[in-house]
Short mmCIF file of C-alpha atoms in Angstrom, two decimals:
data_model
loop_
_atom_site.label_atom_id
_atom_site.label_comp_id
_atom_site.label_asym_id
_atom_site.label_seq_id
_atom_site.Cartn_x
_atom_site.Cartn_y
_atom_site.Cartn_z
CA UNK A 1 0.00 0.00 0.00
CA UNK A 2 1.77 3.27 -1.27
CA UNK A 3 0.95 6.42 -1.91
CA UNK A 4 1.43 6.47 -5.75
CA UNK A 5 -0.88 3.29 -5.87
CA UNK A 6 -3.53 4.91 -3.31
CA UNK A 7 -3.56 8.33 -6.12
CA UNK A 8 -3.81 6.02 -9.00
CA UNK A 9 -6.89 4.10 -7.52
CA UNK A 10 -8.71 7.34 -6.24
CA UNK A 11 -7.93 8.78 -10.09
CA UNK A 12 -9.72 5.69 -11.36
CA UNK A 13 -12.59 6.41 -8.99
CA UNK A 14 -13.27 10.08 -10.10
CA UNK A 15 -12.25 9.31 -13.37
CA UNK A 16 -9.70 11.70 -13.76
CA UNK A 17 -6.07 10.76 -15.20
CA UNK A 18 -3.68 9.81 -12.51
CA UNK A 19 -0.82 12.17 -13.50
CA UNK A 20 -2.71 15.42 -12.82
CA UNK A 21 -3.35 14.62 -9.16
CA UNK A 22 -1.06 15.37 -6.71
CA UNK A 23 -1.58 14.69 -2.60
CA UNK A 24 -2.29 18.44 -2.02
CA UNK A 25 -4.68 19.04 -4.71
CA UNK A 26 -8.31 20.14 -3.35
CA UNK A 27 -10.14 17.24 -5.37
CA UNK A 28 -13.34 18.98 -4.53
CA UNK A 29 -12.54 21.86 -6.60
CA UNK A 30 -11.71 19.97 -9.71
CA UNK A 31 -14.51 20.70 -12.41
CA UNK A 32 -15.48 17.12 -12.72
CA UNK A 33 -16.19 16.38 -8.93
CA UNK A 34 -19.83 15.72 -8.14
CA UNK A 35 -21.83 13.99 -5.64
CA UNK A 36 -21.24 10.86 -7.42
CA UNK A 37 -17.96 10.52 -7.10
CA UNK A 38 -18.20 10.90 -3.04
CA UNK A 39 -19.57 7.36 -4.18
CA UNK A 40 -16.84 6.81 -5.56
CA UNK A 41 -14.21 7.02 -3.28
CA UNK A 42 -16.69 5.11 -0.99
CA UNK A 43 -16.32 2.26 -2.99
CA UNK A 44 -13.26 2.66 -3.59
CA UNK A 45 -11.74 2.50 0.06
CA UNK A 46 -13.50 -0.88 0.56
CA UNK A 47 -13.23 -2.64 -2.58
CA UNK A 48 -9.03 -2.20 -2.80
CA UNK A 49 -9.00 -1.10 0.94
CA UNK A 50 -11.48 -3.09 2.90
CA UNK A 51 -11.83 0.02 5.21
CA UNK A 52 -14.93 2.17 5.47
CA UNK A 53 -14.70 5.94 4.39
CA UNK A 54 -17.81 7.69 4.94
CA UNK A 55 -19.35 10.42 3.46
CA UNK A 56 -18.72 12.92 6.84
CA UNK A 57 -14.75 11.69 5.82
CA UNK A 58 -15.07 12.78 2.91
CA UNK A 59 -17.22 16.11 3.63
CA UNK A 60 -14.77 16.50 6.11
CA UNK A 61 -11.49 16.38 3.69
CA UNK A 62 -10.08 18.77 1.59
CA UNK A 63 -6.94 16.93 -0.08
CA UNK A 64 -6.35 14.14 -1.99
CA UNK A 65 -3.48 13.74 1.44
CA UNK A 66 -6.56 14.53 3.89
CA UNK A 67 -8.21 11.07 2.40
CA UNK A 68 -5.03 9.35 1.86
CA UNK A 69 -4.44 9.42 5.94
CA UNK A 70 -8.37 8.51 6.20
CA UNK A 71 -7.31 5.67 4.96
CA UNK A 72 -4.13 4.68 5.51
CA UNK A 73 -5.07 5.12 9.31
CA UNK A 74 -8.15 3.27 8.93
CA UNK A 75 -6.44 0.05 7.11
CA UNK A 76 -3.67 0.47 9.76
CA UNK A 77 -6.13 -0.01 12.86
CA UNK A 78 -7.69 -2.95 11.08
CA UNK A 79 -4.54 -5.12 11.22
CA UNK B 1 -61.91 18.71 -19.55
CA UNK B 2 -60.50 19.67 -16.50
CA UNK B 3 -61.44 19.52 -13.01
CA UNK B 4 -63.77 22.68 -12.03
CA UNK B 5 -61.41 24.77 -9.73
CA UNK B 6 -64.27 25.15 -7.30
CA UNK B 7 -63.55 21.10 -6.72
CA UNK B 8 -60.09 22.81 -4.67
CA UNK B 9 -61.69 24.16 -1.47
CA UNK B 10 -65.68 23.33 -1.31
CA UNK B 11 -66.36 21.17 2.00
CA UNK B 12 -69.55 19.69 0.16
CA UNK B 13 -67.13 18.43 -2.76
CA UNK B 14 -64.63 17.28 0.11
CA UNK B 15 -67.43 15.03 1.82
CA UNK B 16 -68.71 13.78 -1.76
CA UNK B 17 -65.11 12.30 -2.38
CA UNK B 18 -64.62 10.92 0.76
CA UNK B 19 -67.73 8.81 -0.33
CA UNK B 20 -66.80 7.93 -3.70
CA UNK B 21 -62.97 7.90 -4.92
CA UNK B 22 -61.45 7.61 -1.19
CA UNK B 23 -64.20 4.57 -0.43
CA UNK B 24 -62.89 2.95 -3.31
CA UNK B 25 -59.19 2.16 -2.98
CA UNK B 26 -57.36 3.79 -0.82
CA UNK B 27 -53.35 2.68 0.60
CA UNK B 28 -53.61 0.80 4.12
CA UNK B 29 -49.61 -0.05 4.24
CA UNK B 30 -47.12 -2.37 3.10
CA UNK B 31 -46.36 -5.69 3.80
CA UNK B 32 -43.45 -4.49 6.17
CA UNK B 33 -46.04 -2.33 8.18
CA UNK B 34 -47.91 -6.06 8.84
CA UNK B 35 -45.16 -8.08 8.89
CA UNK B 36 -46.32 -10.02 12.07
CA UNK B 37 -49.47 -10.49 14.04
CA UNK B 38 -51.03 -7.66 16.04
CA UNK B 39 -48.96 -5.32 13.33
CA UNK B 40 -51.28 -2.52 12.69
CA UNK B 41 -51.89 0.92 11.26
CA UNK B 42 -54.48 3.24 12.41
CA UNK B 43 -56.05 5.77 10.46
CA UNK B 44 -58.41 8.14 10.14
CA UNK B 45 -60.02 9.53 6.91
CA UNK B 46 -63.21 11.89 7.11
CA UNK B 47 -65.67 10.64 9.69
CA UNK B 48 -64.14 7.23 9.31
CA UNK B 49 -61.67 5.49 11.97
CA UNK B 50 -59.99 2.48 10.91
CA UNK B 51 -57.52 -0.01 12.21
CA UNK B 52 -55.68 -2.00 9.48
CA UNK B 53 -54.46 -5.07 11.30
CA UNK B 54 -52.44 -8.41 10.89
CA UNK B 55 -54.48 -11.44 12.86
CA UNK B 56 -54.14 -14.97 12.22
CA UNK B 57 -56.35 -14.68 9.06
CA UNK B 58 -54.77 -12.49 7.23
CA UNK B 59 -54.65 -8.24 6.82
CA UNK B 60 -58.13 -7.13 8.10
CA UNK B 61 -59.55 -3.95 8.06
CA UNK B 62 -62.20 -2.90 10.97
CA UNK B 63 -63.72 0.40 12.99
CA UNK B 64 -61.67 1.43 15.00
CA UNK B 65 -64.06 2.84 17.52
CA UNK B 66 -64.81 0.55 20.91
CA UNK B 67 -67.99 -0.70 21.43
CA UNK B 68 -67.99 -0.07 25.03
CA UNK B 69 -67.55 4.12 25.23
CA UNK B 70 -66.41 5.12 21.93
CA UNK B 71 -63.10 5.63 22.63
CA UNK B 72 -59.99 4.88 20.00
CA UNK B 73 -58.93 1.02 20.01
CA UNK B 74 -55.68 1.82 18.52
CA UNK B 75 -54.19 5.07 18.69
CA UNK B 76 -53.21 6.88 15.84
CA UNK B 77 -50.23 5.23 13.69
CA UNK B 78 -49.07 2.10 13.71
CA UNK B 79 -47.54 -0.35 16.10
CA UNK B 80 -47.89 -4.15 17.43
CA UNK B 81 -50.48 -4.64 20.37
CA UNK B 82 -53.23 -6.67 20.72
CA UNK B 83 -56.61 -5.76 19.62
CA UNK B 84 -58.04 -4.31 23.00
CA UNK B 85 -58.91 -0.99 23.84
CA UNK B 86 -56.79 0.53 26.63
CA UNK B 87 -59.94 2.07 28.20
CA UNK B 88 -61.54 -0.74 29.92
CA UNK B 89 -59.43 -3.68 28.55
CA UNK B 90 -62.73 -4.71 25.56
CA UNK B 91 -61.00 -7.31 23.26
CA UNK B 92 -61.24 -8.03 19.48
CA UNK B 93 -61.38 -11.19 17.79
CA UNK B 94 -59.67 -11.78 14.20
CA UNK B 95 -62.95 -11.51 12.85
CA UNK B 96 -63.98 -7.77 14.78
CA UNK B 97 -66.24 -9.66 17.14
CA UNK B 98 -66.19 -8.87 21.07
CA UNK B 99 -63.91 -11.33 22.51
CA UNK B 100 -63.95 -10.22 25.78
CA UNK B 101 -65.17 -7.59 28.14
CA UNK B 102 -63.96 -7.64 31.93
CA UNK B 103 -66.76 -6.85 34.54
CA UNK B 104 -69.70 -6.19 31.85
CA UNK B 105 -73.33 -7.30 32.11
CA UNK B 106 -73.49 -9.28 29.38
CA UNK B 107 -77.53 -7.97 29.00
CA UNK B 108 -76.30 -4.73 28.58
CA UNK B 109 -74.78 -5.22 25.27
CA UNK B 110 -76.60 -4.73 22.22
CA UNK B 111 -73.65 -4.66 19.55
CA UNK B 112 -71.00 -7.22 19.43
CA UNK B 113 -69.23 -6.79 16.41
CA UNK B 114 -66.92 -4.38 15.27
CA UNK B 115 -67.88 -3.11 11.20
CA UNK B 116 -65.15 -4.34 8.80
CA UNK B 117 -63.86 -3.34 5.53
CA UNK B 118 -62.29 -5.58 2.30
CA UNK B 119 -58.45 -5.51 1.79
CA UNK B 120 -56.56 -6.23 -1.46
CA UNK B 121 -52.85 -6.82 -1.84
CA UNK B 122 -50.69 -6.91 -4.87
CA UNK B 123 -46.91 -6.62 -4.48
CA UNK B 124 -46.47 -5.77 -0.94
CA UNK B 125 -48.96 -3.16 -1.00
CA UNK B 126 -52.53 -3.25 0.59
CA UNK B 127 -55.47 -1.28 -0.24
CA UNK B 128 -58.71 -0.44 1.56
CA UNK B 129 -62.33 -0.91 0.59
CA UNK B 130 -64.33 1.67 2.58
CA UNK B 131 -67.28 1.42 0.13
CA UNK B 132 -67.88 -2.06 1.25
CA UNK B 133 -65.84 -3.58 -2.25
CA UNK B 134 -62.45 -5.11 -2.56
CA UNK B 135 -60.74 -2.53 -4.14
CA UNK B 136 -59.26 -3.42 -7.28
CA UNK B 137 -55.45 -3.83 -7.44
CA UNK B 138 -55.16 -5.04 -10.98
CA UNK B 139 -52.79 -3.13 -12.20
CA UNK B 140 -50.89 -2.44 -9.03
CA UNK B 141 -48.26 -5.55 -9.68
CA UNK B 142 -47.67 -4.63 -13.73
CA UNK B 143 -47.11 -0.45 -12.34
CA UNK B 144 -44.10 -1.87 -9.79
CA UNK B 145 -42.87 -4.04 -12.57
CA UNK B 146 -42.64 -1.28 -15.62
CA UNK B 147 -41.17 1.38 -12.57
CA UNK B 148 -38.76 -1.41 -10.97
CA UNK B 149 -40.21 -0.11 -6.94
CA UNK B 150 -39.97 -3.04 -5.04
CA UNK B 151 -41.93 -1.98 -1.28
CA UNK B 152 -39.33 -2.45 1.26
CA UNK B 153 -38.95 -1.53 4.65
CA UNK B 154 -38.41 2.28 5.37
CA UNK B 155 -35.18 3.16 6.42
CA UNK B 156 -36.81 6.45 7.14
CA UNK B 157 -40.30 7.91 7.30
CA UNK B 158 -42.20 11.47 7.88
CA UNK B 159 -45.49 13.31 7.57
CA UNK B 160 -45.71 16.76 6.19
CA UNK B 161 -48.34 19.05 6.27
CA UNK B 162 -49.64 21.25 3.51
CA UNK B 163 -52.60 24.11 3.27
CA UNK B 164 -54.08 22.55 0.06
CA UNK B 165 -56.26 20.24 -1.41
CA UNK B 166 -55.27 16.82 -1.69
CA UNK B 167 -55.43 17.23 -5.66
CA UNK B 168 -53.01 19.66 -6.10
CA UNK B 169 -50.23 17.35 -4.26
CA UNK B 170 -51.46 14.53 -6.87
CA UNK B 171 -50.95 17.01 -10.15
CA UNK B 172 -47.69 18.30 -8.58
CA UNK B 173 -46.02 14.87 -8.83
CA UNK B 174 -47.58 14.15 -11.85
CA UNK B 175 -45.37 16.09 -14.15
CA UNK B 176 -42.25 17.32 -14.86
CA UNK B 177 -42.26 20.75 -16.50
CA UNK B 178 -42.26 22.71 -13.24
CA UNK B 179 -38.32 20.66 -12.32
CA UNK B 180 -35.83 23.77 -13.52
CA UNK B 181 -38.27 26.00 -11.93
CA UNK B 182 -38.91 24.91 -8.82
CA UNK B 183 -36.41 22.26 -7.81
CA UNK B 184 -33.02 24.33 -8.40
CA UNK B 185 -31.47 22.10 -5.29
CA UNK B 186 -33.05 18.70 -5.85
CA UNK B 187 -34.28 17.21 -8.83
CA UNK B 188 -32.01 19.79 -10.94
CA UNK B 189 -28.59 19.23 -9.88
CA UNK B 190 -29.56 15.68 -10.33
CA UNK B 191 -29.85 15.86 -13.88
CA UNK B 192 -33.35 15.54 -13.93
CA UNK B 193 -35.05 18.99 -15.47
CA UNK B 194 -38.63 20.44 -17.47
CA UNK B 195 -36.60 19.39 -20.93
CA UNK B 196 -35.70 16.33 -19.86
CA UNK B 197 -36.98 12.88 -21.93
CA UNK B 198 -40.17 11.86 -20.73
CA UNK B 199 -42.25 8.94 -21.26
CA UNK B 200 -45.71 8.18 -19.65
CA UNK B 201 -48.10 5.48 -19.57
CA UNK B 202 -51.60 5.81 -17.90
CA UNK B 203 -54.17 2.99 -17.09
CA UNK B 204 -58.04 2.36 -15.44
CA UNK B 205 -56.41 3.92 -12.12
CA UNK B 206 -52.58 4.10 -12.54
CA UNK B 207 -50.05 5.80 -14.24
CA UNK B 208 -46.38 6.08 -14.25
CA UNK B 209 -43.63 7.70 -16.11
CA UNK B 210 -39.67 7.54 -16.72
CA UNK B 211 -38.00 10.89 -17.04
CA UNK B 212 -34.39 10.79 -18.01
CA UNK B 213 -31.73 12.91 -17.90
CA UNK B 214 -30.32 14.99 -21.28
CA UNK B 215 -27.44 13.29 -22.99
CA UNK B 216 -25.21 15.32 -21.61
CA UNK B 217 -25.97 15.22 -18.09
CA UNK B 218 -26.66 11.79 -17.92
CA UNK B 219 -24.53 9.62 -15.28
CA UNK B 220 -25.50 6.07 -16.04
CA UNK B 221 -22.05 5.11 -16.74
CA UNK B 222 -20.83 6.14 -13.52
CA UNK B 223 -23.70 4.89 -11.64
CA UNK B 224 -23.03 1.68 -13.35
CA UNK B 225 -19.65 1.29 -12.06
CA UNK B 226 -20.98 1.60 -8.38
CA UNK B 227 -23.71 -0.40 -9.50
CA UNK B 228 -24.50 -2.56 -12.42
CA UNK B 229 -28.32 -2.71 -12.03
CA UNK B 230 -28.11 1.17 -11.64
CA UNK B 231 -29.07 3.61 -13.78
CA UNK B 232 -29.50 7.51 -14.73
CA UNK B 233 -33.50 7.55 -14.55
CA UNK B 234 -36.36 8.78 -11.99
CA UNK B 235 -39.70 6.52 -12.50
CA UNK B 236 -42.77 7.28 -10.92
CA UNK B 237 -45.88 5.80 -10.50
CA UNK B 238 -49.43 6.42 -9.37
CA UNK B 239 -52.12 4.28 -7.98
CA UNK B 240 -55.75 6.46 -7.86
CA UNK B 241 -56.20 8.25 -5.70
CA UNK B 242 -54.08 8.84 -3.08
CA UNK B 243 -50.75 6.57 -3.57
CA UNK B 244 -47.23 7.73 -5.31
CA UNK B 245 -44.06 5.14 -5.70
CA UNK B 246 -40.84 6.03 -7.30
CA UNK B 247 -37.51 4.54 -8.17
CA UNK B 248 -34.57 7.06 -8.42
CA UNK B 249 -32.01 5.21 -10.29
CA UNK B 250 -32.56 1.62 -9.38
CA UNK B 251 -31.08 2.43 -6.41
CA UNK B 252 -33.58 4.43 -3.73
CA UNK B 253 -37.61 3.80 -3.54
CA UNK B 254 -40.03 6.22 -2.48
CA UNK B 255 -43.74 6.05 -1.08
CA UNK B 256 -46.00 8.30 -0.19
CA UNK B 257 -49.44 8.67 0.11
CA UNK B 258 -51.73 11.82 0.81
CA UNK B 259 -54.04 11.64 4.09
CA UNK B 260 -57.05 14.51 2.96
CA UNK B 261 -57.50 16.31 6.02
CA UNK B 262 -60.29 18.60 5.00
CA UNK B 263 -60.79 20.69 1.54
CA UNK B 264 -57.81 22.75 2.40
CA UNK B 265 -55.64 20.69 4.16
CA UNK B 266 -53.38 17.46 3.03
CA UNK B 267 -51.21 15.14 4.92
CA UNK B 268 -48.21 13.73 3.28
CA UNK B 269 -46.89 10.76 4.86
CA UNK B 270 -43.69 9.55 2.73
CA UNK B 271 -41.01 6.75 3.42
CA UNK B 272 -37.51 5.71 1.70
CA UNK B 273 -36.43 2.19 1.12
CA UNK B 274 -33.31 0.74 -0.51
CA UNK B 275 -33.55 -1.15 -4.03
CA UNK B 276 -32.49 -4.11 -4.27
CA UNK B 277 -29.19 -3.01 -6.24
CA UNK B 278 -28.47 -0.50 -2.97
CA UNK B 279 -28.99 -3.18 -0.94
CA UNK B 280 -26.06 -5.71 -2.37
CA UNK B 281 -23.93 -2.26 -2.43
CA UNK B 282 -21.19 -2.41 1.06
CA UNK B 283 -22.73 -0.67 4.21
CA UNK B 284 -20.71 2.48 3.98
CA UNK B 285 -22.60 3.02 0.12
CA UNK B 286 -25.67 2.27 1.57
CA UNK B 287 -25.30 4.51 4.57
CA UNK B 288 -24.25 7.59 2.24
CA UNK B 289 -27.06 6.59 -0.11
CA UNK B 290 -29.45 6.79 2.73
CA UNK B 291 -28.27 9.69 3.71
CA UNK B 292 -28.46 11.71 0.80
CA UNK B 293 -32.15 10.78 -0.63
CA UNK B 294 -33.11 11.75 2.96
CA UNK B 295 -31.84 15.11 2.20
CA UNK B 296 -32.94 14.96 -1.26
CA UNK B 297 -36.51 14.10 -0.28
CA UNK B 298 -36.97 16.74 2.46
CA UNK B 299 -35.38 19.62 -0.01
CA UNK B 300 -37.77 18.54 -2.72
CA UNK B 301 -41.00 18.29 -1.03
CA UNK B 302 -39.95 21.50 1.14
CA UNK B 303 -39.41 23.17 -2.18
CA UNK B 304 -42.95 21.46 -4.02
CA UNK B 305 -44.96 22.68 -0.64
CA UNK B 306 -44.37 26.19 -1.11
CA UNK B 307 -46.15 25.76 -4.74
CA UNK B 308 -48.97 24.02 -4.18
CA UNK B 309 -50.06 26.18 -1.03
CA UNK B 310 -49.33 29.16 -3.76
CA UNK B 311 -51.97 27.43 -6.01
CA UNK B 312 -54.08 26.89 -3.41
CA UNK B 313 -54.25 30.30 -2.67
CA UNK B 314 -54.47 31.10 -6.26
CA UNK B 315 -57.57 28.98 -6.29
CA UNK B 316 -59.54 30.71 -3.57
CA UNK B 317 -59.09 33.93 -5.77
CA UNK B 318 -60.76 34.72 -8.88
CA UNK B 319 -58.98 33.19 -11.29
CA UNK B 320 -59.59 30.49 -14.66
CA UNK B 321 -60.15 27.11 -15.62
CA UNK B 322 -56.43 25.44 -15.41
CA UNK B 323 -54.76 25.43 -19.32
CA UNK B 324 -52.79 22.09 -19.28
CA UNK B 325 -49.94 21.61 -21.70
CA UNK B 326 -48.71 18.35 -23.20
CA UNK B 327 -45.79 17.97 -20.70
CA UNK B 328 -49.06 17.89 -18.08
CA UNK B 329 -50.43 14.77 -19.87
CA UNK B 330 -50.52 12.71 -16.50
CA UNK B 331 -52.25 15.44 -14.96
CA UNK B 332 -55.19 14.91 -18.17
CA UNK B 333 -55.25 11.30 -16.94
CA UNK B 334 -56.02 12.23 -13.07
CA UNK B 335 -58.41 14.47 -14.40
CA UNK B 336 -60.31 12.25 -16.23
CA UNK B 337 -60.32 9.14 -13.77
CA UNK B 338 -61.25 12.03 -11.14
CA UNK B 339 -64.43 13.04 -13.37
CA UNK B 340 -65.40 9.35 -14.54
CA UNK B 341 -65.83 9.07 -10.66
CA UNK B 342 -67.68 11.65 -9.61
CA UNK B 343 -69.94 13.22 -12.06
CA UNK B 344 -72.20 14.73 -10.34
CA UNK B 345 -69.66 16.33 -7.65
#
């Protein structure tokens, strides 16, 4: 679990291309972010996870790094 | 022809369709509301009070007014308790006959029975006879199939209150043209607006419609990845006259149903229930999903309320006969199966 592979799996879930996120971009001000892909990332975090991010998380967040400690904290208090 | 706008706010019109179109059919609850014996819904429509139970024989329908003093034998809503008043303990058979009474002189009672009322069920959903005939339910089972609502239980429920005829809550849901006007933070931002594809279908008492998203706001791709029995569509259906079920997206399912109060005043009573496709989604999905029509629901019917009291009041001034459109074809339909009823109203 790394941080490269953790922005190239949220890219996939908001469909945008991996190389134009970076951990301190504000991924709720990109022009293709909508309440779907708060679904996204939701599904995301427990299909490759197995950890629960909820929407508050997510509300919550304002980085792609803000989510990345969601849930590398998260996968590290499940072991 | 329309519906005369005098229909909106006459007490003498009110009473007349208590007697005809609510004593026809009217919604008594899901199968999740009776799920086990001494489940039961109370209600109260005009001068009628009715309990809606589950006994031994089935979902039965019966006064709900004691024999003894008068007094309520289930309170208003819905619960699991047997069927006794809490006055002076009288008891209920499955049948609405007096099981027993503690203390009585048996000489002193003339009526033993409680009046009952026919109840039909088709896909989950029951419906009350108040006329004294099984309501006919049809077309109930083919409306849930071409809309894809499966009745569920709630995973939340409310009642809201508006200053208006029961019809105008009916015609509001019925179409779609008034969406970029009115619902600017529900049904809009979800893709769904007046220009939107639309698609209706009405029957003897039901109708329903699909409304879909333009091409380029449509999301079923996306919704198919979190879901691959999802989809970018809002169906709706109605079941004459008081009964509304919708399926946003194959995902969330919506009933409500309006209580008439009197000529002015409407009860709402509305309930959200997961899919089947939301419920095979992981709990943190179905959470958020939850969450969200919730907030969906209460900003669209808080933003439909203010209109319908506005046409409400509209009615009670001089005004004209309603000019419907062709995006208000549903509303045509109502009007007709409201006017085939009651003729001489």
């Amino acid at each position: 679990m790394t941080i490269d592979d953790f922005i190239e799996k949220f890219a996939f879930a908001i469909e945008v291309e991996a190389d134009t996120l970076t951990l301190d971009i504000r991924f709720k001000e990109l022009p293709s972010w909508d309440s779907l892909n708060t679904l996204a990332v939701i599904a995301m975090a427990d299909a490759d996870y197995g950890v629960t991010v909820t929407g508050r998380d997510i509300e919550a967040s304002t980085t792609v790094a803000d989510i990345w400690a969601i849930v590398s904290s998260k996968c590290a208090a499940a072991k | 022809m329309s519906i005369d706008r005098r229909c909106y706010g006459d007490p003498g019109v009110f009473a007349r369709e208590l007697e005809t179109i609510f004593a026809e059919r009217l919604f008594a609850g899901t199968q999740a509301d009776f799920a086990r014996p001494d489940d039961y819904r109370s209600l109260r429509i005009g001068r009628k009070a009715v309990t809606i139970r589950r006994t031994r024989s089935g979902v039965r329908a019966f006064d709900n007014v004691c024999l003894h003093r008068n007094a309520l034998i289930d309170l208003p809503g819905c619960g699991n308790r047997p069927f006794r008043c809490g006055y002076h303990g009288w008891s209920y058979a499955d049948d609405g006959a007096l099981a027993a009474a503690p203390l009585v002189d048996k000489a002193s009672i003339a009526r033993c029975r409680l009046g009952s009322y026919p109840v039909s069920e088709s896909g989950g959903l029951h419906f009350l006879g108040l006329g004294g005939a099984a309501p006919v339910v049809d077309e109930v089972a083919q409306v849930l199939a071409d809309t894809g609502v499966v009745p569920d239980t709630p995973f939340h429920a409310a009642v809201m209150e508006h200053a208006c005829n029961w019809k105008l809550l009916v015609e509001n849901v019925l179409e779609g043209y008034h969406l970029s006007f009115v619902h600017g933070d529900s049904f809009r931002p979800a893709g769904f607006t007046s220009t939107g594809r639309y698609a209706w279908h009405g029957g003897r008492y039901t109708s329903w419609n699909e409304m879909l998203p333009a091409d380029a706001a449509d999301k079923t791709a996306a919704l198919r990845r979190l879901a691959s029995q999802a989809g970018h569509f809002y169906r709706h259906a109605y079941v004459f006259p008081d009964l509304f079920l919708s399926n946003t997206n194959g995902l969330v399912g919506f009933l409500s149903h309006v209580i008439p109060v009197d000529a002015t005043r409407t009860r709402l009573a509305w309930r959200l229930f997961e899919l089947p496709a939301l419920k095979a989604l992981p709990p943190a999905l179905r959470q958020h999903m939850q969450e969200e029509a919730i907030a969906f629901t209460q900003q669209a019917l808080a933003e439909d309320k203010v209109l319908v009291e506005a046409c409400q009041q509209g009615l009670e001034a001089d005004g004209f006969e309603v000019q419907l459109q062709p995006q208000e074809a549903r509303i045509a339909h109502f009007h007709a199966l409201y006017l085939a009823r009651t003729n001489d109203v």
